[in-house]
Amino acid sequence: EFVEPKHKLDLVVGQEAAVKRLKDDANLITNGHQEAAPMGYLICGPVGTGKTFLAECYAGSIGIPCVKLRNFRSKYVGESEGNLQRVLTVLRSLGPVVVIIDEADASLGDRNQDGDSGTSGRVFSMIAQQMGDTQYRGRIIWMLLTCRPDLLPIDLKRQGRAEVHIPLFYPHSEAEIRLMFGVMGRKNGIKLDASTLTLSERHKTLSGADIESVVLTARRFALVDNRNDVTQDDVATALADFIPSAQGIEKDMQEAAAVLECTQLDFLTPEWRERLDAKDGRAKLQQQFTQMRATVESM
């Protein structure tokens, strides 16, 4: 599926180091220095942190075709591989092109899947070979998006394939939450003054998706009331009524997984950098992640 990106990286809130890295890489490609660009990116983080939005903003900033890899699998033996081969042929002829694979851990599978006459293993092998073909560096830019990078085979996220691992986080300050409200308003064509909003303790865990949901609920209030303009009262009412998801341990596990995958220290928040810099910080986080994963899988 061809995607027409409507936004650029200037609209991304927070994640300053990640945005700078993506902008610098986009400039390298547009200036003809494809050899200095990464083969691909792994964008990970808890649900609702804007992974797809960031990927599409990158494609909009770089100004080259952007495609999303959709389901190419068939119930007939051999047809899935044929479909994928045609897709890869198109990508090779298009370059430069950004390829976005959402829910990559589920979409791509791995080489050890059984029960389908080896189709999944062959599909995985074809994609892995294409991702690692360095003659297409800067021509086919892979963007793997997932909230569970720990489930993604190491073959795909090694250096030489998805080289740059970018973790995304929820807004971690009140100022960032208010800025996010402003950006979501602009994204959806709604004018609002976030400085007047009252934020309670339960709003400190809002994700980007939560904030957009509040903004769209405010629009719904206006439309139900036969109004085209969204007022500050609409936004305030929607925010006061909204209850964030209670799946805390799963979100914590996804955030820890993203931190453990990170390939550049300044992608992390100051709190996470301080935590990893502590004695045995990374080992303790790995142990905590393993415990959280076991708890989630037993639920």
PDB file of C-alpha atoms in Angstrom:
ATOM      1  CA  GLU A   1       0.000   0.000   0.000  1.00  0.00           C
ATOM      2  CA  PHE A   2       1.416   3.368  -1.032  1.00  0.00           C
ATOM      3  CA  VAL A   3       1.195   6.002   1.697  1.00  0.00           C
ATOM      4  CA  GLU A   4       1.045   9.746   1.095  1.00  0.00           C
ATOM      5  CA  PRO A   5       2.605  11.205   4.289  1.00  0.00           C
ATOM      6  CA  LYS A   6       0.731  14.301   5.437  1.00  0.00           C
ATOM      7  CA  HIS A   7       3.132  15.355   8.195  1.00  0.00           C
ATOM      8  CA  LYS A   8       6.833  15.967   8.755  1.00  0.00           C
ATOM      9  CA  LEU A   9       9.158  15.418  11.704  1.00  0.00           C
ATOM     10  CA  ASP A  10       8.571  18.991  12.891  1.00  0.00           C
ATOM     11  CA  LEU A  11       5.227  17.791  14.266  1.00  0.00           C
ATOM     12  CA  VAL A  12       6.784  15.154  16.565  1.00  0.00           C
ATOM     13  CA  VAL A  13       6.689  16.070  20.267  1.00  0.00           C
ATOM     14  CA  GLY A  14       9.675  15.174  22.459  1.00  0.00           C
ATOM     15  CA  GLN A  15      12.113  12.471  21.269  1.00  0.00           C
ATOM     16  CA  GLU A  16      14.540  15.283  20.291  1.00  0.00           C
ATOM     17  CA  ALA A  17      17.563  13.025  19.746  1.00  0.00           C
ATOM     18  CA  ALA A  18      15.573  10.521  17.679  1.00  0.00           C
ATOM     19  CA  VAL A  19      14.053  13.283  15.552  1.00  0.00           C
ATOM     20  CA  LYS A  20      17.496  14.833  14.984  1.00  0.00           C
ATOM     21  CA  ARG A  21      18.919  11.457  13.925  1.00  0.00           C
ATOM     22  CA  LEU A  22      16.059  10.887  11.473  1.00  0.00           C
ATOM     23  CA  LYS A  23      16.352  14.431  10.057  1.00  0.00           C
ATOM     24  CA  ASP A  24      20.125  14.047   9.602  1.00  0.00           C
ATOM     25  CA  ASP A  25      19.667  10.687   7.852  1.00  0.00           C
ATOM     26  CA  ALA A  26      16.948  12.157   5.622  1.00  0.00           C
ATOM     27  CA  ASN A  27      19.317  14.982   4.625  1.00  0.00           C
ATOM     28  CA  LEU A  28      22.074  12.497   3.807  1.00  0.00           C
ATOM     29  CA  ILE A  29      19.789  10.562   1.475  1.00  0.00           C
ATOM     30  CA  THR A  30      18.333  13.625  -0.251  1.00  0.00           C
ATOM     31  CA  ASN A  31      21.879  14.984  -0.763  1.00  0.00           C
ATOM     32  CA  GLY A  32      23.008  11.773  -2.444  1.00  0.00           C
ATOM     33  CA  HIS A  33      25.015  10.235   0.423  1.00  0.00           C
ATOM     34  CA  GLN A  34      23.138   6.923   0.547  1.00  0.00           C
ATOM     35  CA  GLU A  35      26.271   5.077   1.671  1.00  0.00           C
ATOM     36  CA  ALA A  36      26.094   6.876   5.044  1.00  0.00           C
ATOM     37  CA  ALA A  37      22.424   6.033   5.663  1.00  0.00           C
ATOM     38  CA  PRO A  38      21.339   3.082   7.816  1.00  0.00           C
ATOM     39  CA  MET A  39      19.822   0.013   6.189  1.00  0.00           C
ATOM     40  CA  GLY A  40      16.795   0.306   8.440  1.00  0.00           C
ATOM     41  CA  TYR A  41      15.276   1.312  11.756  1.00  0.00           C
ATOM     42  CA  LEU A  42      13.593  -0.548  14.583  1.00  0.00           C
ATOM     43  CA  ILE A  43      11.075   1.775  16.232  1.00  0.00           C
ATOM     44  CA  CYS A  44       9.766   0.339  19.479  1.00  0.00           C
ATOM     45  CA  GLY A  45       7.935   1.426  22.601  1.00  0.00           C
ATOM     46  CA  PRO A  46       4.677   0.918  24.485  1.00  0.00           C
ATOM     47  CA  VAL A  47       1.348   1.050  22.669  1.00  0.00           C
ATOM     48  CA  GLY A  48       0.191   4.567  21.848  1.00  0.00           C
ATOM     49  CA  THR A  49       3.606   6.231  21.684  1.00  0.00           C
ATOM     50  CA  GLY A  50       3.273   7.141  17.993  1.00  0.00           C
ATOM     51  CA  LYS A  51       5.517   4.620  16.243  1.00  0.00           C
ATOM     52  CA  THR A  52       3.529   4.667  12.997  1.00  0.00           C
ATOM     53  CA  PHE A  53       3.192   8.455  13.163  1.00  0.00           C
ATOM     54  CA  LEU A  54       6.964   8.882  13.548  1.00  0.00           C
ATOM     55  CA  ALA A  55       7.663   6.574  10.593  1.00  0.00           C
ATOM     56  CA  GLU A  56       5.215   8.441   8.370  1.00  0.00           C
ATOM     57  CA  CYS A  57       6.638  11.817   9.467  1.00  0.00           C
ATOM     58  CA  TYR A  58      10.107  10.568   8.499  1.00  0.00           C
ATOM     59  CA  ALA A  59       8.816   9.546   5.065  1.00  0.00           C
ATOM     60  CA  GLY A  60       7.180  12.978   4.715  1.00  0.00           C
ATOM     61  CA  SER A  61      10.434  14.736   5.619  1.00  0.00           C
ATOM     62  CA  ILE A  62      12.597  12.696   3.285  1.00  0.00           C
ATOM     63  CA  GLY A  63      10.254  13.266   0.335  1.00  0.00           C
ATOM     64  CA  ILE A  64      10.477   9.801  -1.250  1.00  0.00           C
ATOM     65  CA  PRO A  65       7.796   7.129  -1.868  1.00  0.00           C
ATOM     66  CA  CYS A  66       6.509   5.362   1.234  1.00  0.00           C
ATOM     67  CA  VAL A  67       4.845   1.962   1.267  1.00  0.00           C
ATOM     68  CA  LYS A  68       3.328  -0.216   3.969  1.00  0.00           C
ATOM     69  CA  LEU A  69       3.837  -3.946   3.604  1.00  0.00           C
ATOM     70  CA  ARG A  70       0.385  -5.543   3.762  1.00  0.00           C
ATOM     71  CA  ASN A  71      -0.644  -9.203   3.877  1.00  0.00           C
ATOM     72  CA  PHE A  72       0.815 -11.047   0.884  1.00  0.00           C
ATOM     73  CA  ARG A  73       0.213 -14.561   2.203  1.00  0.00           C
ATOM     74  CA  SER A  74      -1.980 -17.068   0.353  1.00  0.00           C
ATOM     75  CA  LYS A  75      -3.540 -20.400   1.280  1.00  0.00           C
ATOM     76  CA  TYR A  76      -1.921 -22.025  -1.768  1.00  0.00           C
ATOM     77  CA  VAL A  77       1.546 -23.551  -1.455  1.00  0.00           C
ATOM     78  CA  GLY A  78       4.170 -21.423  -3.156  1.00  0.00           C
ATOM     79  CA  GLU A  79       1.889 -18.455  -3.856  1.00  0.00           C
ATOM     80  CA  SER A  80       2.961 -16.507  -0.752  1.00  0.00           C
ATOM     81  CA  GLU A  81       6.590 -16.658  -1.828  1.00  0.00           C
ATOM     82  CA  GLY A  82       5.611 -15.600  -5.369  1.00  0.00           C
ATOM     83  CA  ASN A  83       3.629 -12.642  -4.045  1.00  0.00           C
ATOM     84  CA  LEU A  84       6.530 -11.538  -1.851  1.00  0.00           C
ATOM     85  CA  GLN A  85       8.991 -11.871  -4.735  1.00  0.00           C
ATOM     86  CA  ARG A  86       6.849  -9.518  -6.827  1.00  0.00           C
ATOM     87  CA  VAL A  87       6.680  -7.046  -3.918  1.00  0.00           C
ATOM     88  CA  LEU A  88      10.464  -7.088  -3.484  1.00  0.00           C
ATOM     89  CA  THR A  89      10.969  -6.624  -7.227  1.00  0.00           C
ATOM     90  CA  VAL A  90       8.771  -3.516  -7.139  1.00  0.00           C
ATOM     91  CA  LEU A  91      10.670  -2.145  -4.126  1.00  0.00           C
ATOM     92  CA  ARG A  92      14.044  -2.679  -5.811  1.00  0.00           C
ATOM     93  CA  SER A  93      12.851  -0.829  -8.922  1.00  0.00           C
ATOM     94  CA  LEU A  94      11.286   2.033  -6.938  1.00  0.00           C
ATOM     95  CA  GLY A  95      14.246   2.982  -4.761  1.00  0.00           C
ATOM     96  CA  PRO A  96      14.755   5.123  -2.869  1.00  0.00           C
ATOM     97  CA  VAL A  97      11.694   4.054  -0.917  1.00  0.00           C
ATOM     98  CA  VAL A  98      10.665   3.794   2.751  1.00  0.00           C
ATOM     99  CA  VAL A  99       9.089   0.447   3.693  1.00  0.00           C
ATOM    100  CA  ILE A 100       6.992   0.487   6.875  1.00  0.00           C
ATOM    101  CA  ILE A 101       6.179  -2.862   8.502  1.00  0.00           C
ATOM    102  CA  ASP A 102       3.783  -2.379  11.412  1.00  0.00           C
ATOM    103  CA  GLU A 103       3.522  -5.040  14.147  1.00  0.00           C
ATOM    104  CA  ALA A 104       6.756  -6.447  12.734  1.00  0.00           C
ATOM    105  CA  ASP A 105       7.097  -9.182  15.352  1.00  0.00           C
ATOM    106  CA  ALA A 106       3.810 -10.742  14.155  1.00  0.00           C
ATOM    107  CA  SER A 107       4.071  -9.840  10.447  1.00  0.00           C
ATOM    108  CA  LEU A 108       7.530 -11.203   9.691  1.00  0.00           C
ATOM    109  CA  GLY A 109       7.603 -14.338  11.853  1.00  0.00           C
ATOM    110  CA  ASP A 110      10.883 -16.244  12.137  1.00  0.00           C
ATOM    111  CA  ARG A 111      12.794 -19.101  10.555  1.00  0.00           C
ATOM    112  CA  ASN A 112      11.530 -21.696  13.075  1.00  0.00           C
ATOM    113  CA  GLN A 113       7.757 -21.560  12.462  1.00  0.00           C
ATOM    114  CA  ASP A 114       6.153 -24.938  11.733  1.00  0.00           C
ATOM    115  CA  GLY A 115       2.797 -26.148  10.467  1.00  0.00           C
ATOM    116  CA  ASP A 116       2.642 -24.362   7.097  1.00  0.00           C
ATOM    117  CA  SER A 117       4.906 -26.563   4.939  1.00  0.00           C
ATOM    118  CA  GLY A 118       7.840 -24.230   5.564  1.00  0.00           C
ATOM    119  CA  THR A 119       6.199 -21.168   3.987  1.00  0.00           C
ATOM    120  CA  SER A 120       6.862 -18.865   6.962  1.00  0.00           C
ATOM    121  CA  GLY A 121      10.504 -19.881   7.100  1.00  0.00           C
ATOM    122  CA  ARG A 122      11.006 -19.210   3.395  1.00  0.00           C
ATOM    123  CA  VAL A 123       9.193 -15.847   3.619  1.00  0.00           C
ATOM    124  CA  PHE A 124      11.348 -14.857   6.598  1.00  0.00           C
ATOM    125  CA  SER A 125      14.497 -15.838   4.725  1.00  0.00           C
ATOM    126  CA  MET A 126      13.540 -13.793   1.634  1.00  0.00           C
ATOM    127  CA  ILE A 127      12.882 -10.646   3.690  1.00  0.00           C
ATOM    128  CA  ALA A 128      16.025 -11.095   5.789  1.00  0.00           C
ATOM    129  CA  GLN A 129      18.165 -11.494   2.661  1.00  0.00           C
ATOM    130  CA  GLN A 130      16.705  -8.345   1.087  1.00  0.00           C
ATOM    131  CA  MET A 131      17.114  -6.333   4.289  1.00  0.00           C
ATOM    132  CA  GLY A 132      20.778  -7.336   4.467  1.00  0.00           C
ATOM    133  CA  ASP A 133      21.618  -6.601   0.815  1.00  0.00           C
ATOM    134  CA  THR A 134      23.959  -3.622   1.195  1.00  0.00           C
ATOM    135  CA  GLN A 135      23.768  -2.591  -2.465  1.00  0.00           C
ATOM    136  CA  TYR A 136      20.322  -1.198  -1.569  1.00  0.00           C
ATOM    137  CA  ARG A 137      21.623   0.891   1.348  1.00  0.00           C
ATOM    138  CA  GLY A 138      19.855   4.253   1.189  1.00  0.00           C
ATOM    139  CA  ARG A 139      17.562   2.968  -1.571  1.00  0.00           C
ATOM    140  CA  ILE A 140      15.287   0.673   0.441  1.00  0.00           C
ATOM    141  CA  ILE A 141      14.896   2.005   3.996  1.00  0.00           C
ATOM    142  CA  TRP A 142      13.192  -0.507   6.269  1.00  0.00           C
ATOM    143  CA  MET A 143      11.215   0.702   9.282  1.00  0.00           C
ATOM    144  CA  LEU A 144      10.139  -2.114  11.614  1.00  0.00           C
ATOM    145  CA  LEU A 145       7.544  -1.020  14.175  1.00  0.00           C
ATOM    146  CA  THR A 146       6.670  -3.084  17.239  1.00  0.00           C
ATOM    147  CA  CYS A 147       5.798  -2.769  20.917  1.00  0.00           C
ATOM    148  CA  ARG A 148       7.457  -6.163  21.545  1.00  0.00           C
ATOM    149  CA  PRO A 149      10.973  -5.963  20.094  1.00  0.00           C
ATOM    150  CA  ASP A 150      11.963  -8.903  22.291  1.00  0.00           C
ATOM    151  CA  LEU A 151       9.800 -11.141  20.046  1.00  0.00           C
ATOM    152  CA  LEU A 152      11.516  -9.964  16.865  1.00  0.00           C
ATOM    153  CA  PRO A 153      14.248 -12.404  15.691  1.00  0.00           C
ATOM    154  CA  ILE A 154      17.775 -11.144  16.252  1.00  0.00           C
ATOM    155  CA  ASP A 155      18.464 -11.836  12.550  1.00  0.00           C
ATOM    156  CA  LEU A 156      16.349  -8.805  11.585  1.00  0.00           C
ATOM    157  CA  LYS A 157      17.490  -6.337  14.235  1.00  0.00           C
ATOM    158  CA  ARG A 158      21.233  -6.888  13.951  1.00  0.00           C
ATOM    159  CA  GLN A 159      23.627  -4.337  12.489  1.00  0.00           C
ATOM    160  CA  GLY A 160      23.429  -4.465   8.700  1.00  0.00           C
ATOM    161  CA  ARG A 161      19.632  -4.787   8.723  1.00  0.00           C
ATOM    162  CA  ALA A 162      17.502  -2.752  11.150  1.00  0.00           C
ATOM    163  CA  GLU A 163      20.571  -0.925  12.457  1.00  0.00           C
ATOM    164  CA  VAL A 164      19.169   2.011  14.423  1.00  0.00           C
ATOM    165  CA  HIS A 165      16.882   1.084  17.329  1.00  0.00           C
ATOM    166  CA  ILE A 166      14.748   4.021  18.490  1.00  0.00           C
ATOM    167  CA  PRO A 167      12.705   3.671  21.716  1.00  0.00           C
ATOM    168  CA  LEU A 168       9.638   5.886  22.120  1.00  0.00           C
ATOM    169  CA  PHE A 169       8.147   6.933  25.453  1.00  0.00           C
ATOM    170  CA  TYR A 170       5.018   8.541  26.843  1.00  0.00           C
ATOM    171  CA  PRO A 171       5.192  12.281  27.587  1.00  0.00           C
ATOM    172  CA  HIS A 172       7.184  12.458  30.819  1.00  0.00           C
ATOM    173  CA  SER A 173       6.337  15.964  32.001  1.00  0.00           C
ATOM    174  CA  GLU A 174       3.291  18.197  32.282  1.00  0.00           C
ATOM    175  CA  ALA A 175       4.803  20.630  29.779  1.00  0.00           C
ATOM    176  CA  GLU A 176       5.248  17.834  27.241  1.00  0.00           C
ATOM    177  CA  ILE A 177       1.668  16.655  27.766  1.00  0.00           C
ATOM    178  CA  ARG A 178       0.370  20.172  27.095  1.00  0.00           C
ATOM    179  CA  LEU A 179       2.581  20.449  24.011  1.00  0.00           C
ATOM    180  CA  MET A 180       1.214  17.111  22.805  1.00  0.00           C
ATOM    181  CA  PHE A 181      -2.344  18.435  23.130  1.00  0.00           C
ATOM    182  CA  GLY A 182      -1.407  21.370  20.911  1.00  0.00           C
ATOM    183  CA  VAL A 183       0.175  19.116  18.288  1.00  0.00           C
ATOM    184  CA  MET A 184      -2.786  16.712  18.261  1.00  0.00           C
ATOM    185  CA  GLY A 185      -5.070  19.704  17.856  1.00  0.00           C
ATOM    186  CA  ARG A 186      -3.098  20.907  14.820  1.00  0.00           C
ATOM    187  CA  LYS A 187      -2.979  17.402  13.387  1.00  0.00           C
ATOM    188  CA  ASN A 188      -6.788  17.179  13.511  1.00  0.00           C
ATOM    189  CA  GLY A 189      -7.536  20.776  12.575  1.00  0.00           C
ATOM    190  CA  ILE A 190      -8.680  21.826  16.060  1.00  0.00           C
ATOM    191  CA  LYS A 191      -7.519  25.045  17.733  1.00  0.00           C
ATOM    192  CA  LEU A 192      -7.020  24.695  21.466  1.00  0.00           C
ATOM    193  CA  ASP A 193      -5.079  26.362  24.247  1.00  0.00           C
ATOM    194  CA  ALA A 194      -3.524  23.543  26.266  1.00  0.00           C
ATOM    195  CA  SER A 195      -2.200  25.963  28.897  1.00  0.00           C
ATOM    196  CA  THR A 196      -5.702  26.303  30.364  1.00  0.00           C
ATOM    197  CA  LEU A 197      -6.304  22.573  30.778  1.00  0.00           C
ATOM    198  CA  THR A 198      -6.465  21.122  34.284  1.00  0.00           C
ATOM    199  CA  LEU A 199      -4.290  18.007  34.547  1.00  0.00           C
ATOM    200  CA  SER A 200      -4.853  15.664  37.489  1.00  0.00           C
ATOM    201  CA  GLU A 201      -2.593  12.894  38.765  1.00  0.00           C
ATOM    202  CA  ARG A 202      -4.245  10.269  36.541  1.00  0.00           C
ATOM    203  CA  HIS A 203      -3.449  12.315  33.438  1.00  0.00           C
ATOM    204  CA  LYS A 204       0.321  12.041  33.986  1.00  0.00           C
ATOM    205  CA  THR A 205       0.355   8.612  32.306  1.00  0.00           C
ATOM    206  CA  LEU A 206      -1.398   9.707  29.104  1.00  0.00           C
ATOM    207  CA  SER A 207       0.048   8.398  25.859  1.00  0.00           C
ATOM    208  CA  GLY A 208       0.009  10.229  22.551  1.00  0.00           C
ATOM    209  CA  ALA A 209      -2.880   8.001  21.420  1.00  0.00           C
ATOM    210  CA  ASP A 210      -4.781   8.836  24.634  1.00  0.00           C
ATOM    211  CA  ILE A 211      -4.341  12.569  24.028  1.00  0.00           C
ATOM    212  CA  GLU A 212      -5.537  12.281  20.429  1.00  0.00           C
ATOM    213  CA  SER A 213      -8.560  10.328  21.661  1.00  0.00           C
ATOM    214  CA  VAL A 214      -9.398  13.160  24.093  1.00  0.00           C
ATOM    215  CA  VAL A 215      -9.105  15.734  21.286  1.00  0.00           C
ATOM    216  CA  LEU A 216     -11.353  13.713  18.971  1.00  0.00           C
ATOM    217  CA  THR A 217     -13.880  13.175  21.767  1.00  0.00           C
ATOM    218  CA  ALA A 218     -14.016  16.954  22.158  1.00  0.00           C
ATOM    219  CA  ARG A 219     -14.802  17.212  18.450  1.00  0.00           C
ATOM    220  CA  ARG A 220     -17.568  14.650  18.923  1.00  0.00           C
ATOM    221  CA  PHE A 221     -19.091  16.764  21.702  1.00  0.00           C
ATOM    222  CA  ALA A 222     -19.171  19.748  19.361  1.00  0.00           C
ATOM    223  CA  LEU A 223     -20.721  17.818  16.462  1.00  0.00           C
ATOM    224  CA  VAL A 224     -23.390  16.233  18.687  1.00  0.00           C
ATOM    225  CA  ASP A 225     -24.242  19.772  19.812  1.00  0.00           C
ATOM    226  CA  ASN A 226     -24.527  20.828  16.130  1.00  0.00           C
ATOM    227  CA  ARG A 227     -21.393  22.980  16.306  1.00  0.00           C
ATOM    228  CA  ASN A 228     -18.401  22.979  13.934  1.00  0.00           C
ATOM    229  CA  ASP A 229     -15.995  24.736  16.300  1.00  0.00           C
ATOM    230  CA  VAL A 230     -14.485  22.844  19.231  1.00  0.00           C
ATOM    231  CA  THR A 231     -14.364  24.947  22.408  1.00  0.00           C
ATOM    232  CA  GLN A 232     -12.004  24.785  25.349  1.00  0.00           C
ATOM    233  CA  ASP A 233     -14.929  23.532  27.438  1.00  0.00           C
ATOM    234  CA  ASP A 234     -15.338  20.577  25.044  1.00  0.00           C
ATOM    235  CA  VAL A 235     -11.677  19.622  25.489  1.00  0.00           C
ATOM    236  CA  ALA A 236     -11.812  20.125  29.266  1.00  0.00           C
ATOM    237  CA  THR A 237     -14.932  17.944  29.558  1.00  0.00           C
ATOM    238  CA  ALA A 238     -13.411  15.204  27.392  1.00  0.00           C
ATOM    239  CA  LEU A 239     -10.203  15.270  29.462  1.00  0.00           C
ATOM    240  CA  ALA A 240     -12.082  15.157  32.775  1.00  0.00           C
ATOM    241  CA  ASP A 241     -14.095  12.129  31.613  1.00  0.00           C
ATOM    242  CA  PHE A 242     -11.176  10.182  30.144  1.00  0.00           C
ATOM    243  CA  ILE A 243      -9.736   7.236  32.103  1.00  0.00           C
ATOM    244  CA  PRO A 244      -6.347   5.901  30.884  1.00  0.00           C
ATOM    245  CA  SER A 245      -5.883   2.172  30.362  1.00  0.00           C
ATOM    246  CA  ALA A 246      -5.079   0.193  33.506  1.00  0.00           C
ATOM    247  CA  GLN A 247      -2.747  -2.316  31.800  1.00  0.00           C
ATOM    248  CA  GLY A 248       0.233  -0.937  33.719  1.00  0.00           C
ATOM    249  CA  ILE A 249       2.491  -3.988  33.888  1.00  0.00           C
ATOM    250  CA  GLU A 250       2.220  -4.648  30.144  1.00  0.00           C
ATOM    251  CA  LYS A 251       3.110  -1.042  29.328  1.00  0.00           C
ATOM    252  CA  ASP A 252       6.025  -1.155  31.793  1.00  0.00           C
ATOM    253  CA  MET A 253       7.276  -4.359  30.158  1.00  0.00           C
ATOM    254  CA  GLN A 254       7.046  -2.842  26.668  1.00  0.00           C
ATOM    255  CA  GLU A 255       8.944   0.250  27.817  1.00  0.00           C
ATOM    256  CA  ALA A 256      11.675  -1.853  29.420  1.00  0.00           C
ATOM    257  CA  ALA A 257      11.982  -3.906  26.223  1.00  0.00           C
ATOM    258  CA  ALA A 258      12.391  -0.704  24.179  1.00  0.00           C
ATOM    259  CA  VAL A 259      15.105   0.588  26.547  1.00  0.00           C
ATOM    260  CA  LEU A 260      17.019  -2.690  26.334  1.00  0.00           C
ATOM    261  CA  GLU A 261      16.923  -2.542  22.514  1.00  0.00           C
ATOM    262  CA  CYS A 262      18.127   1.083  22.274  1.00  0.00           C
ATOM    263  CA  THR A 263      21.300   1.558  20.198  1.00  0.00           C
ATOM    264  CA  GLN A 264      22.030   5.220  21.006  1.00  0.00           C
ATOM    265  CA  LEU A 265      22.253   6.536  24.560  1.00  0.00           C
ATOM    266  CA  ASP A 266      20.781   9.972  23.905  1.00  0.00           C
ATOM    267  CA  PHE A 267      17.562   8.393  22.561  1.00  0.00           C
ATOM    268  CA  LEU A 268      16.725   7.630  26.207  1.00  0.00           C
ATOM    269  CA  THR A 269      15.094   9.999  28.693  1.00  0.00           C
ATOM    270  CA  PRO A 270      17.353  11.426  31.458  1.00  0.00           C
ATOM    271  CA  GLU A 271      15.654   9.127  33.975  1.00  0.00           C
ATOM    272  CA  TRP A 272      16.423   6.019  31.945  1.00  0.00           C
ATOM    273  CA  ARG A 273      20.017   7.100  31.279  1.00  0.00           C
ATOM    274  CA  GLU A 274      20.577   7.616  34.986  1.00  0.00           C
ATOM    275  CA  ARG A 275      19.056   4.235  35.755  1.00  0.00           C
ATOM    276  CA  LEU A 276      21.251   2.408  33.225  1.00  0.00           C
ATOM    277  CA  ASP A 277      24.380   4.281  34.364  1.00  0.00           C
ATOM    278  CA  ALA A 278      23.935   2.957  37.894  1.00  0.00           C
ATOM    279  CA  LYS A 279      25.945  -0.079  38.964  1.00  0.00           C
ATOM    280  CA  ASP A 280      24.595  -3.192  37.204  1.00  0.00           C
ATOM    281  CA  GLY A 281      21.767  -1.010  35.889  1.00  0.00           C
ATOM    282  CA  ARG A 282      21.323  -2.857  32.618  1.00  0.00           C
ATOM    283  CA  ALA A 283      21.544  -6.291  34.223  1.00  0.00           C
ATOM    284  CA  LYS A 284      18.935  -5.329  36.817  1.00  0.00           C
ATOM    285  CA  LEU A 285      16.624  -4.002  34.110  1.00  0.00           C
ATOM    286  CA  GLN A 286      17.048  -7.231  32.133  1.00  0.00           C
ATOM    287  CA  GLN A 287      16.148  -9.240  35.229  1.00  0.00           C
ATOM    288  CA  GLN A 288      13.124  -7.038  35.919  1.00  0.00           C
ATOM    289  CA  PHE A 289      11.998  -7.349  32.295  1.00  0.00           C
ATOM    290  CA  THR A 290      12.237 -11.151  32.465  1.00  0.00           C
ATOM    291  CA  GLN A 291      10.070 -11.170  35.591  1.00  0.00           C
ATOM    292  CA  MET A 292       7.479  -8.830  34.034  1.00  0.00           C
ATOM    293  CA  ARG A 293       7.391 -10.927  30.872  1.00  0.00           C
ATOM    294  CA  ALA A 294       6.771 -14.104  32.873  1.00  0.00           C
ATOM    295  CA  THR A 295       3.979 -12.369  34.801  1.00  0.00           C
ATOM    296  CA  VAL A 296       2.290 -11.094  31.638  1.00  0.00           C
ATOM    297  CA  GLU A 297       2.510 -14.469  29.898  1.00  0.00           C
ATOM    298  CA  SER A 298       0.912 -16.175  32.908  1.00  0.00           C
ATOM    299  CA  MET A 299      -2.050 -13.777  33.006  1.00  0.00           C
TER     300      MET A 299
END
